[in-house]
Coordinates of C-alpha atoms and ligand atoms in Angstrom, one line a residue:
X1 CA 45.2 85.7 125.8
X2 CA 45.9 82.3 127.3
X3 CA 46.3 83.2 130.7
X4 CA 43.7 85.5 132.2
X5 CA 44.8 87.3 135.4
X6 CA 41.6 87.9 137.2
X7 CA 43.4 89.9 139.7
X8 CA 44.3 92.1 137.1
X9 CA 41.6 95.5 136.4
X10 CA 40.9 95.9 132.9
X11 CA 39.7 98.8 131.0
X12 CA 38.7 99.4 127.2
X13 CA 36.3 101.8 125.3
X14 CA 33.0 99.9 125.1
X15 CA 31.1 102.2 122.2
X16 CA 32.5 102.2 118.9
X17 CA 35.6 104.2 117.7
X18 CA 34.8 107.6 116.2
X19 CA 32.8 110.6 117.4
X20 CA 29.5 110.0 119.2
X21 CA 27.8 112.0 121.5
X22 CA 28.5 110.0 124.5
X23 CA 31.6 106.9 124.6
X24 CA 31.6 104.8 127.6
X25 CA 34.5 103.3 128.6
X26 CA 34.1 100.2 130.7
X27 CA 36.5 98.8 133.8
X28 CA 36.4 95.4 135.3
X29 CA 38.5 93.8 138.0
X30 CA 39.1 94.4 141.8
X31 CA 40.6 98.0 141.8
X32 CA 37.8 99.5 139.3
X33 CA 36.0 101.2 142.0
X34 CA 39.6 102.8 143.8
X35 CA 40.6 104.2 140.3
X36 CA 37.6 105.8 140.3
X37 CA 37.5 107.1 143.2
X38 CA 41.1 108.8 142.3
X39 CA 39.9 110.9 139.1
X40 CA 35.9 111.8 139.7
X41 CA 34.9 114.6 141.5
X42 CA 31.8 116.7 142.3
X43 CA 30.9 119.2 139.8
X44 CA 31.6 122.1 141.5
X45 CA 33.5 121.4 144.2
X46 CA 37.3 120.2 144.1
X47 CA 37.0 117.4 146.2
X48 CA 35.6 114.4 146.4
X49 CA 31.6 114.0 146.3
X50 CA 29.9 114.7 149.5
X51 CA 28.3 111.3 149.2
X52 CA 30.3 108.9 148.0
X53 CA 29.2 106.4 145.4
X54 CA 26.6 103.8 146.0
X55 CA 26.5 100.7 143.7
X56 CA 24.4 100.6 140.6
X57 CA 23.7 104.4 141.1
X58 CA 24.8 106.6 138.2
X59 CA 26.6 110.2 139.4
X60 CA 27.4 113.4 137.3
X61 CA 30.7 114.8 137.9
X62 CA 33.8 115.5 136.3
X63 CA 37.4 113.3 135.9
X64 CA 40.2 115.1 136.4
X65 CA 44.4 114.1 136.7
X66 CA 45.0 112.9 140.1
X67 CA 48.1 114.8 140.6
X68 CA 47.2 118.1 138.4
X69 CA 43.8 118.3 139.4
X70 CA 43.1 119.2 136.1
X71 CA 40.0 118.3 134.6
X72 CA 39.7 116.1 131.3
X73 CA 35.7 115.6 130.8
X74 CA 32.5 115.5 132.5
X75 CA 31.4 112.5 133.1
X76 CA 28.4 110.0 134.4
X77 CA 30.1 106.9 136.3
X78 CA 28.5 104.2 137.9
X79 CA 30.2 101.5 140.1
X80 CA 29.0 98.0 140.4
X81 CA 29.2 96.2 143.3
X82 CA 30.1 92.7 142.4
X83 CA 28.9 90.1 141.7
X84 CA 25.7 92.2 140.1
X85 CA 27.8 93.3 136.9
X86 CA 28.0 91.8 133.7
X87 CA 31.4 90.5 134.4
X88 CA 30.4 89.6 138.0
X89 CA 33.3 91.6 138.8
X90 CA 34.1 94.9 140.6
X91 CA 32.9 96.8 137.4
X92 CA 33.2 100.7 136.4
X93 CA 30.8 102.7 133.3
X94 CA 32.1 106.0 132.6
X95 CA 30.2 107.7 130.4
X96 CA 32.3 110.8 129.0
X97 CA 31.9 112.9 125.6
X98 CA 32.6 110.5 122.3
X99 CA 35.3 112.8 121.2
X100 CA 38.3 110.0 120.6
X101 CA 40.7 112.2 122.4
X102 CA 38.7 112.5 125.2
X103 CA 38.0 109.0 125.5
X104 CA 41.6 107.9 125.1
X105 CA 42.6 110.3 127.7
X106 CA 40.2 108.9 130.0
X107 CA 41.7 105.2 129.2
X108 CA 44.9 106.6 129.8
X109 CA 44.3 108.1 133.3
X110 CA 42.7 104.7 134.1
X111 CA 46.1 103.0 133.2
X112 CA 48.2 105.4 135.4
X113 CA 46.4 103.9 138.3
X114 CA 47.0 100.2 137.5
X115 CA 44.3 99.0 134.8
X116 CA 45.6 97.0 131.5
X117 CA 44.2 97.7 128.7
X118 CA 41.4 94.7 127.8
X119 CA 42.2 92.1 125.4
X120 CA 39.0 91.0 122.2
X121 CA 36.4 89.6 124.3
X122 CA 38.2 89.7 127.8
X123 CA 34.8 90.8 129.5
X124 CA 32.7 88.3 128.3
X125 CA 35.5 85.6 128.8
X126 CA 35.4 87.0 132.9
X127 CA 31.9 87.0 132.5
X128 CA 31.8 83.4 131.4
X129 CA 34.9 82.5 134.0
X130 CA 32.9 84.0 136.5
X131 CA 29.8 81.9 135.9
X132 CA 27.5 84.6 135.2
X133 CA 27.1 83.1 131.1
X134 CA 27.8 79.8 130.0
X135 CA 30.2 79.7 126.7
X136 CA 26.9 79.1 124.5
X137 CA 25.5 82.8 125.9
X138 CA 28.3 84.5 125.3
X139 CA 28.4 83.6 121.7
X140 CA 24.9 84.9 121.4
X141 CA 26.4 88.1 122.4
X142 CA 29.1 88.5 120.0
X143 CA 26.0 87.5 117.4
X144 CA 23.5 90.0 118.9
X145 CA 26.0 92.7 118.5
X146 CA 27.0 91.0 115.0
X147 CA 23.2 90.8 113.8
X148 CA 22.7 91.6 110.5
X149 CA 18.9 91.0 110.2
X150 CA 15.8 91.2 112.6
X151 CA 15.3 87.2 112.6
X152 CA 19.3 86.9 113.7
X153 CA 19.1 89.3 116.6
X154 CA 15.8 87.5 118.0
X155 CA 17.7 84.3 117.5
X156 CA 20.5 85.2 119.3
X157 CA 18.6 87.3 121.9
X158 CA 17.4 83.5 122.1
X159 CA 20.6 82.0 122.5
X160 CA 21.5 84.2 125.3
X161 CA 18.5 84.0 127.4
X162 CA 19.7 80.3 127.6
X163 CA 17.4 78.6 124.6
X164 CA 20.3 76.8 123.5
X165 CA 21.8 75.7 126.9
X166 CA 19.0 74.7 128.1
X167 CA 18.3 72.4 125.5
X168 CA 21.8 70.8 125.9
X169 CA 21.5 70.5 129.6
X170 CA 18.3 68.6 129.1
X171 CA 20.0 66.0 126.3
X172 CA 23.2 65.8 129.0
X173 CA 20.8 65.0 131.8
X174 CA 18.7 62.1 129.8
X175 CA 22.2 60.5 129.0
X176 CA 23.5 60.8 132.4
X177 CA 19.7 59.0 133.3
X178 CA 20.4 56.2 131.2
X179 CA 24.1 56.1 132.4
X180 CA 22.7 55.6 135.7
X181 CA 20.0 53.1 135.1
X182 CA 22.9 50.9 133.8
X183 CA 25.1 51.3 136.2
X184 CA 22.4 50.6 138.7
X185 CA 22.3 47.3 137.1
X186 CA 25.9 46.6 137.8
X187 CA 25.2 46.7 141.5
X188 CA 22.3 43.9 141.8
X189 CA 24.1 41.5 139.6
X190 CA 23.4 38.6 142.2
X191 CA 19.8 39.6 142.9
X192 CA 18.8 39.5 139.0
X193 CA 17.7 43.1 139.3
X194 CA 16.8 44.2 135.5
X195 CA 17.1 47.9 135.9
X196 CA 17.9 48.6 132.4
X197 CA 15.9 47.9 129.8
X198 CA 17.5 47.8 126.2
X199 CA 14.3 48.8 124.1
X200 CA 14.0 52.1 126.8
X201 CA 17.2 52.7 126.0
X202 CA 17.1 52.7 122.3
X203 CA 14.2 54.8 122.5
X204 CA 15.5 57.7 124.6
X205 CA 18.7 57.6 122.5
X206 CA 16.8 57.4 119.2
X207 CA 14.1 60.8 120.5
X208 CA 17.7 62.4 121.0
X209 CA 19.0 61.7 117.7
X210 CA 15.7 63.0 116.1
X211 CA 15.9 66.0 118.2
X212 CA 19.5 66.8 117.7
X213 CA 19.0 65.8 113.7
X214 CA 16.1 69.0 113.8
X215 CA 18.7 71.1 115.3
X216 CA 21.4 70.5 112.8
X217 CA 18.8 70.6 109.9
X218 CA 18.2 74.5 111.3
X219 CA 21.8 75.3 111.0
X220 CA 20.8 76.4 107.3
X221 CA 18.1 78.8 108.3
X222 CA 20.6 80.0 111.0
X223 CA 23.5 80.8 108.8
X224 CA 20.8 82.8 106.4
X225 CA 19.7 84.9 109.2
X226 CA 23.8 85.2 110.5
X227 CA 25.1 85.7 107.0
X228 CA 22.1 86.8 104.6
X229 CA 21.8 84.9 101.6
X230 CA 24.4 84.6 98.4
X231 CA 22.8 85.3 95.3
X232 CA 25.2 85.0 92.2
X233 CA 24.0 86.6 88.7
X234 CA 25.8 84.5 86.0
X235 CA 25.4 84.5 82.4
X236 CA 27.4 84.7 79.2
X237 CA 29.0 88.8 78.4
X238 CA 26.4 91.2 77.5
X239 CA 23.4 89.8 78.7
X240 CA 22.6 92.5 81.2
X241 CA 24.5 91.3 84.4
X242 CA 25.6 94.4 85.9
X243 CA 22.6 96.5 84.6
X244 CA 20.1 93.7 86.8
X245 CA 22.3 94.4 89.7
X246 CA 21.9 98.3 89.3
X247 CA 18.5 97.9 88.8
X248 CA 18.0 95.4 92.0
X249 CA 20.1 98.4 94.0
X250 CA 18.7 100.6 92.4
X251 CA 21.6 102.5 92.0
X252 CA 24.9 102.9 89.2
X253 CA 26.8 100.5 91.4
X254 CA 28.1 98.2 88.0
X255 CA 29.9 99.6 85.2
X256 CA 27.4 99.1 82.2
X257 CA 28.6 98.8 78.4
X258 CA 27.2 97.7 75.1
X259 CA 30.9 96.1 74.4
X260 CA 30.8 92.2 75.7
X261 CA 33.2 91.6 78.7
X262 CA 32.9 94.9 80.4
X263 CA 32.9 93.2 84.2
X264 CA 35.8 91.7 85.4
X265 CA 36.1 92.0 88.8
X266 CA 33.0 91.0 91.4
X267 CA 30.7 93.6 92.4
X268 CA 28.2 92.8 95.5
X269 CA 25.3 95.2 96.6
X270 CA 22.9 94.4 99.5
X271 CA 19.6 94.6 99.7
X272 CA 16.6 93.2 102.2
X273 CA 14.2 90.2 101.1
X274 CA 11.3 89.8 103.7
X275 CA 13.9 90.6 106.9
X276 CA 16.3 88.5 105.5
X277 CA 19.5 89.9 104.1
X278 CA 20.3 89.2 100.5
X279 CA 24.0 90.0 98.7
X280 CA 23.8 89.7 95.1
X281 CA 27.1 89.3 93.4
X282 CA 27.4 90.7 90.0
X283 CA 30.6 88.3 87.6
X284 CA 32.1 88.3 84.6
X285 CA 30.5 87.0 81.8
X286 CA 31.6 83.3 81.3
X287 CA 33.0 82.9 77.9
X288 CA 36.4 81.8 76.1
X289 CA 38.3 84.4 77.6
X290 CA 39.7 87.0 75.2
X291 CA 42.9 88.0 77.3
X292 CA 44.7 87.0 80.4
X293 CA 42.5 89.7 82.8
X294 CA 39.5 88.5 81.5
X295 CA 40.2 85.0 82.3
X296 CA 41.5 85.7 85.7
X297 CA 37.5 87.5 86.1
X298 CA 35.9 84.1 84.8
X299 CA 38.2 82.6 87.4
X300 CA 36.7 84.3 90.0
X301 CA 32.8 84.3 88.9
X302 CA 33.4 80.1 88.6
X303 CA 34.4 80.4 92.4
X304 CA 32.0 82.8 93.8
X305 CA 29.7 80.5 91.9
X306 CA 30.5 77.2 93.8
X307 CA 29.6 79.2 96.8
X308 CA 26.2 80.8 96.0
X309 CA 23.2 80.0 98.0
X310 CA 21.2 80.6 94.5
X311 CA 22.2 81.6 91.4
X312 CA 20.5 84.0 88.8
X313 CA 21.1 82.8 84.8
X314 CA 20.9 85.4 82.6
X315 CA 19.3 84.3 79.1
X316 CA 19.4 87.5 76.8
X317 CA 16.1 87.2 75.4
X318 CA 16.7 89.7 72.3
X319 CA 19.1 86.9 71.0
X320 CA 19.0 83.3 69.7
X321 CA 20.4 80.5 72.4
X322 CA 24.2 80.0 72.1
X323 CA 26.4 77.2 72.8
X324 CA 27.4 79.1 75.9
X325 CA 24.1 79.9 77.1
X326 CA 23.5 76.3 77.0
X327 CA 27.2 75.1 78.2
X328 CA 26.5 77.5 81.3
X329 CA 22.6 75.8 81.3
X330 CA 24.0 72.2 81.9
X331 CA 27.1 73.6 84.4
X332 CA 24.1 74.9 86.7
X333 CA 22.0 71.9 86.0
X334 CA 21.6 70.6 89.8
X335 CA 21.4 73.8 91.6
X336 CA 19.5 76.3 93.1
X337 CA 18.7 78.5 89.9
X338 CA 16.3 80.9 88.3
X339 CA 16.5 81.7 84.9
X340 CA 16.3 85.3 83.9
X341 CA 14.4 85.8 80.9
X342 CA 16.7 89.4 80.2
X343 CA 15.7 92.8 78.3
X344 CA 12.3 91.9 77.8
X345 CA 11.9 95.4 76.6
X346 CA 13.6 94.3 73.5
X347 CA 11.6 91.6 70.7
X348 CA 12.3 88.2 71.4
X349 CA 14.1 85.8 69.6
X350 CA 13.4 82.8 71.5
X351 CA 10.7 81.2 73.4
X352 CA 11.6 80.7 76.7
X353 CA 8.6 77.9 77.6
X354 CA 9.5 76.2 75.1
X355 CA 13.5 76.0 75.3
X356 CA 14.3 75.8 78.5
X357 CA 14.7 72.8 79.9
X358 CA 13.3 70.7 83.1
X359 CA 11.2 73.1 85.3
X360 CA 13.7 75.8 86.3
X361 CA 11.5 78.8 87.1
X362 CA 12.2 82.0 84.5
X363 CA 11.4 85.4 85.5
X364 CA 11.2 87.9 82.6
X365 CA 12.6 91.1 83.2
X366 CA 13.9 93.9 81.9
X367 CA 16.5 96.0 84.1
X368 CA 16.5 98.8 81.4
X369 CA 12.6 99.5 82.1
X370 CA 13.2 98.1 85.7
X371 CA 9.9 95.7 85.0
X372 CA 10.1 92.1 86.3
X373 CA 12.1 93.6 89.3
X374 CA 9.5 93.0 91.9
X375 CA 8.7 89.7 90.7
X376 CA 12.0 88.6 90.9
X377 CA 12.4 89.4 94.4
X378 CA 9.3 87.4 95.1
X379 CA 10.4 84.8 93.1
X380 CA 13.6 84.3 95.8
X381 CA 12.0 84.4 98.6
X382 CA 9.9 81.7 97.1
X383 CA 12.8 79.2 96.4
X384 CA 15.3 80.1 99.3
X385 CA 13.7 81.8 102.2
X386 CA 9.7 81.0 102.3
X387 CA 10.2 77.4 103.4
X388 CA 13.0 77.9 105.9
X389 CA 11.9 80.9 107.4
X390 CA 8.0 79.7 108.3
X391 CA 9.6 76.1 109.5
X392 CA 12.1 77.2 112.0
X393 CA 10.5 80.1 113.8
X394 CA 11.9 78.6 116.6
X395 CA 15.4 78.9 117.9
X396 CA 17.7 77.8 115.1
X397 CA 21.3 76.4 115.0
X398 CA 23.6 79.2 114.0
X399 CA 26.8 78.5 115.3
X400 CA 29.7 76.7 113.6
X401 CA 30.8 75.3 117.0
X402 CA 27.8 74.5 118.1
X403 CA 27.2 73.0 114.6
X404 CA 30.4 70.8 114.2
X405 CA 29.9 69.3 117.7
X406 CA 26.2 68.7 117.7
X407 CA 27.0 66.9 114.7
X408 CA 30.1 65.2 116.3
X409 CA 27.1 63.7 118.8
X410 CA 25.1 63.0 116.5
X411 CA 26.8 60.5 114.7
X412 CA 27.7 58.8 117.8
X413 CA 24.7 58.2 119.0
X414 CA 23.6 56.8 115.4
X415 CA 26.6 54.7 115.9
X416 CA 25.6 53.3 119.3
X417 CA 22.0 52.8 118.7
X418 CA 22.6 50.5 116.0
X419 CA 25.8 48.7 118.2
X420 CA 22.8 48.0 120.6
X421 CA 20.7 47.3 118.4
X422 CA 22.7 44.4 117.0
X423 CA 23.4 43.3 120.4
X424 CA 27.0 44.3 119.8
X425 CA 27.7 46.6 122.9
X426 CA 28.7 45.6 126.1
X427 CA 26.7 47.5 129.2
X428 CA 30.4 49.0 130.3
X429 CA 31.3 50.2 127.2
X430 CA 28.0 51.5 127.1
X431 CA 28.6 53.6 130.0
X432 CA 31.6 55.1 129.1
X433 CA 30.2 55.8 125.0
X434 CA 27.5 57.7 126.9
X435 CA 29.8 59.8 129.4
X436 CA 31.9 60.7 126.1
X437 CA 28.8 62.1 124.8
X438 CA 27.9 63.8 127.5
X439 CA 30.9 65.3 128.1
X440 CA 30.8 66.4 124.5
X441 CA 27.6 68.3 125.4
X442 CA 29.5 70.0 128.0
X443 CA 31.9 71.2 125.8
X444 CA 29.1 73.3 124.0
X445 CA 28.2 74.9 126.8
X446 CA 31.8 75.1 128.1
X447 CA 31.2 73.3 131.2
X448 CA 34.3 71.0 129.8
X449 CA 36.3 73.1 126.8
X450 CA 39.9 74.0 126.5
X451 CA 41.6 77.2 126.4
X452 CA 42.5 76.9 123.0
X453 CA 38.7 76.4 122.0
X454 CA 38.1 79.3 124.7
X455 CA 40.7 81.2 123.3
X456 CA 39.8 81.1 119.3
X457 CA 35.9 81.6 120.8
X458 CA 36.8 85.0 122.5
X459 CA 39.4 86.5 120.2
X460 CA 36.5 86.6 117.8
X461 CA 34.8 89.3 120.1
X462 CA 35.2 92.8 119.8
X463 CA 37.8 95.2 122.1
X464 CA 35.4 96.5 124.7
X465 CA 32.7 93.3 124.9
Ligands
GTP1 N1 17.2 97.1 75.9 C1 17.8 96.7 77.0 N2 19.1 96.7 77.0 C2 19.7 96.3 78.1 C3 19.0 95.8 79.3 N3 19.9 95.4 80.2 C4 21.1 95.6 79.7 N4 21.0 96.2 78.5 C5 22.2 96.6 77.6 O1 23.0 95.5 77.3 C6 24.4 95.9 77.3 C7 25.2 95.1 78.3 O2 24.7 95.3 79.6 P1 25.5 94.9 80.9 O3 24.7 95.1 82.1 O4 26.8 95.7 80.9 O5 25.8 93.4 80.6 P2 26.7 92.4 81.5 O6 26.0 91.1 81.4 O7 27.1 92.9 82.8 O8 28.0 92.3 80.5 P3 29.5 91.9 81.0 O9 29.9 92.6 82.1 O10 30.3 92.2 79.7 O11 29.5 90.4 81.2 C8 24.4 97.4 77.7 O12 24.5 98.1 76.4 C9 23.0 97.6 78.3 O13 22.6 98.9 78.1 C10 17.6 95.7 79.2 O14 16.9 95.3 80.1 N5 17.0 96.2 78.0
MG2 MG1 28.8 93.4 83.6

């Protein structure tokens, strides 16, 4: 959607597809209010309302074909007078009966009349065109809607109420400060006026680094509350995989067998730790594969694996340790683990104090008797969610834009604090480091940004928002 024709009126359905007791479909552009006035009438009468519509004000009445008179639903509508509208444009709500039919009738009356059906994202693109949200904001939309978890929607609630611009506006205005302290200098050359002084400098840049460095350090809290955390369960065939992942579910999700190898494919199943969401993954067993389908599923539980946020090793607790218990032992070595101590229903052959090694934590369990469950899931939030959650209750980083190009800034400003530091930068090229800089704080809030990062930012959004 490259070029946007804000001349143009758009119209799309703005609650979700499907039947509802009520779908809104939403216009935006100069000729909202005409169409409407084209298709709603009174109730009762044929004609026109008595009192036509005043802005903001919601009316009961019905929309019928402008040429057959015929009626199609009854309806609320309300008309906003711009600029008070989300879009800041002429803007429409008709609120008819969720039936799709209905609704896609409705649409199509509304095109009859001159409206083009909206683009992904087209309103909060006008709205952000308009001025009425900065680029920042209306990605906190799209993640409000998108919110998969209490702490994400008050984050991105956040976000939109300005959190997040506001913060950049601040950094952007301390750098065009020290921009202008500088160039202040340039000006009283001849009277010896010392207007900028280097250690200042340093400083202010340096409190900006620290505070930008906090930011980027949220972005992990931020992509747990956007995305929920990965939890893989890996372990050799037969150790109780998929019967720890029905149990955690508590439902039959997995196929569970006595015969080794049963999982090939990966199974996930959701479930909530402490308002956060977790998605456990349920693999293959990781062995020698015995054919060409199991070793395309060890394939895939070696990849889901590289990507797990923490990863549950099953250690079947009714057997001695194999080589591949301990092969998959030394493959997890350096990450985010605990072991499972599995079937503990069963009688032991091994001591897990005394064989496991370093200090991973082991939780005994046994998913047949569903003991060990509850301790497990305390046991998480203990390793991946306690810290983070308690330390940024604050507004957290959870963009990937906003991410990469803090980050972009970042590094620059390390770079440039230690070029001044070593005496290596000359006050002009000073300057003009710092107005890149702030011009890459612009971009985040898309004071400067192209279309194409405009573009890829809005076709993200859903038809309607
Ligand atoms: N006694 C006991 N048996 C269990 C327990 N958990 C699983 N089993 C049994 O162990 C066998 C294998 O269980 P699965 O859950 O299919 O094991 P898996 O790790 O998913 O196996 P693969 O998919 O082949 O890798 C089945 O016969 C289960 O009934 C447990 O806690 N106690
Ligand atoms: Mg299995």
């Amino acid at each position: 959607m490259s070029v946007v024709d804000l001349n143009d009126t758009i119209v799309a359905q703005a609650t979700p597809v499907g039947e509802g007791a009520i779908g809104i479909i939403r216009l935006s552009g100069p000729r909202s209010k005409e169409i409407l006035s084209k298709i709603f009438r009174d109730r009762k009468a044929a004609g026109p309302p008595a009192k036509w519509f005043e802005s903001h004000r919601l009316y009961a009445g019905k929309i019928v074909h402008p040429d057959s008179a015929q009626a199609v639903d009854e309806v609320m509508a309300v008309w906003m007078k711009r600029p008070n509208s989300f879009t800041g444009e002429e803007m429409v709500e008709i609120q008819g009966h969720g039936g799709p039919i209905v609704l896609k009738q409705l649409i199509g009356l509304t095109v009859e009349l001159g409206a083009r059906l909206a683009e992904p994202g087209e309103f909060s693109k006008r709205a952000f065109l308009n001025g009425k949200i900065d680029l920042s904001q209306a990605e906190a939309v799209a993640d409000l809607i998108a919110a998969q978890s209490e702490w994400g929607a008050k984050n991105a609630l956040s976000q939109l109420n300005g959190t997040l611009s506001e913060i950049v506006r601040r950094l952007r205005g301390r750098i065009i400060e020290i921009m202008a302290q500088i160039e202040a200098g340039f000006d009283f050359v001849e009277e010896d006026v010392q207007t900028f002084k280097q250690e200042d400098g340093l400083r202010l840049l340096g409190e900006m680094k620290e505070e930008i460095g906090r930011l980027l350090d949220s972005f992990q809290t931020g992509r747990l509350y956007k995305e929920g955390l990965r939890v893989v369960l890996v372990g050799k065939p037969n150790v109780g995989k998929s019967s720890l992942l029905n149990a955690l579910l508590n439902e039959e999700k997995a196929i569970v067998h006595e015969q080794p190898g049963t999982t090939r494919d990966i199974l996930e199943g959701e479930r909530m730790i402490h308002g956060i969401r977790a998605i456990f993954h349920d693999t293959a067993g990781i062995r020698e594969a015995e054919n060409s389908v199991e070793e395309e599923g060890i394939r895939r539980s070696n990849e889901i694996l590289k990507k797990a946020d923490l990863v549950l090793l099953l250690l079947d607790s009714s057997r001695e340790l194999s080589p591949e218990d301990q092969q998959l032992l030394e493959q997890i070595n350096l990450r985010r683990c605990i072991i499972i101590y599995s079937k503990s229903d069963l009688p032991p052959s091994w001591d897990p104090t005394s064989q496991i090694v370093g200090t991973l934590p082991i939780i005994r369990l046994s998913a047949k008797n569903r003991t060990g469950i509850e301790a497990l899931m305390e046991k998480i939030y203990d390793v991946s969610l306690k810290n983070k959650l308690i330390k940024d209750h604050n507004y957290v980083l959870n963009n990937v834009r906003h991410y990469k190009g803090l980050g972009k800034i970042h590094l620059k400003l390390e770079e440039l604090t230690l070029g001044i530091g070593k005496g290596l930068m000359k006050e002009e090229c000073l300057v003009e480091e710092l107005r890149i800089i702030a011009d890459d704080l612009s971009g985040i809030t898309g004071e400067i940004t192209s279309e194409t990062v405009l573009d890829e930012v809005f076709s993200r959004f859903c038809i309607g928002k």
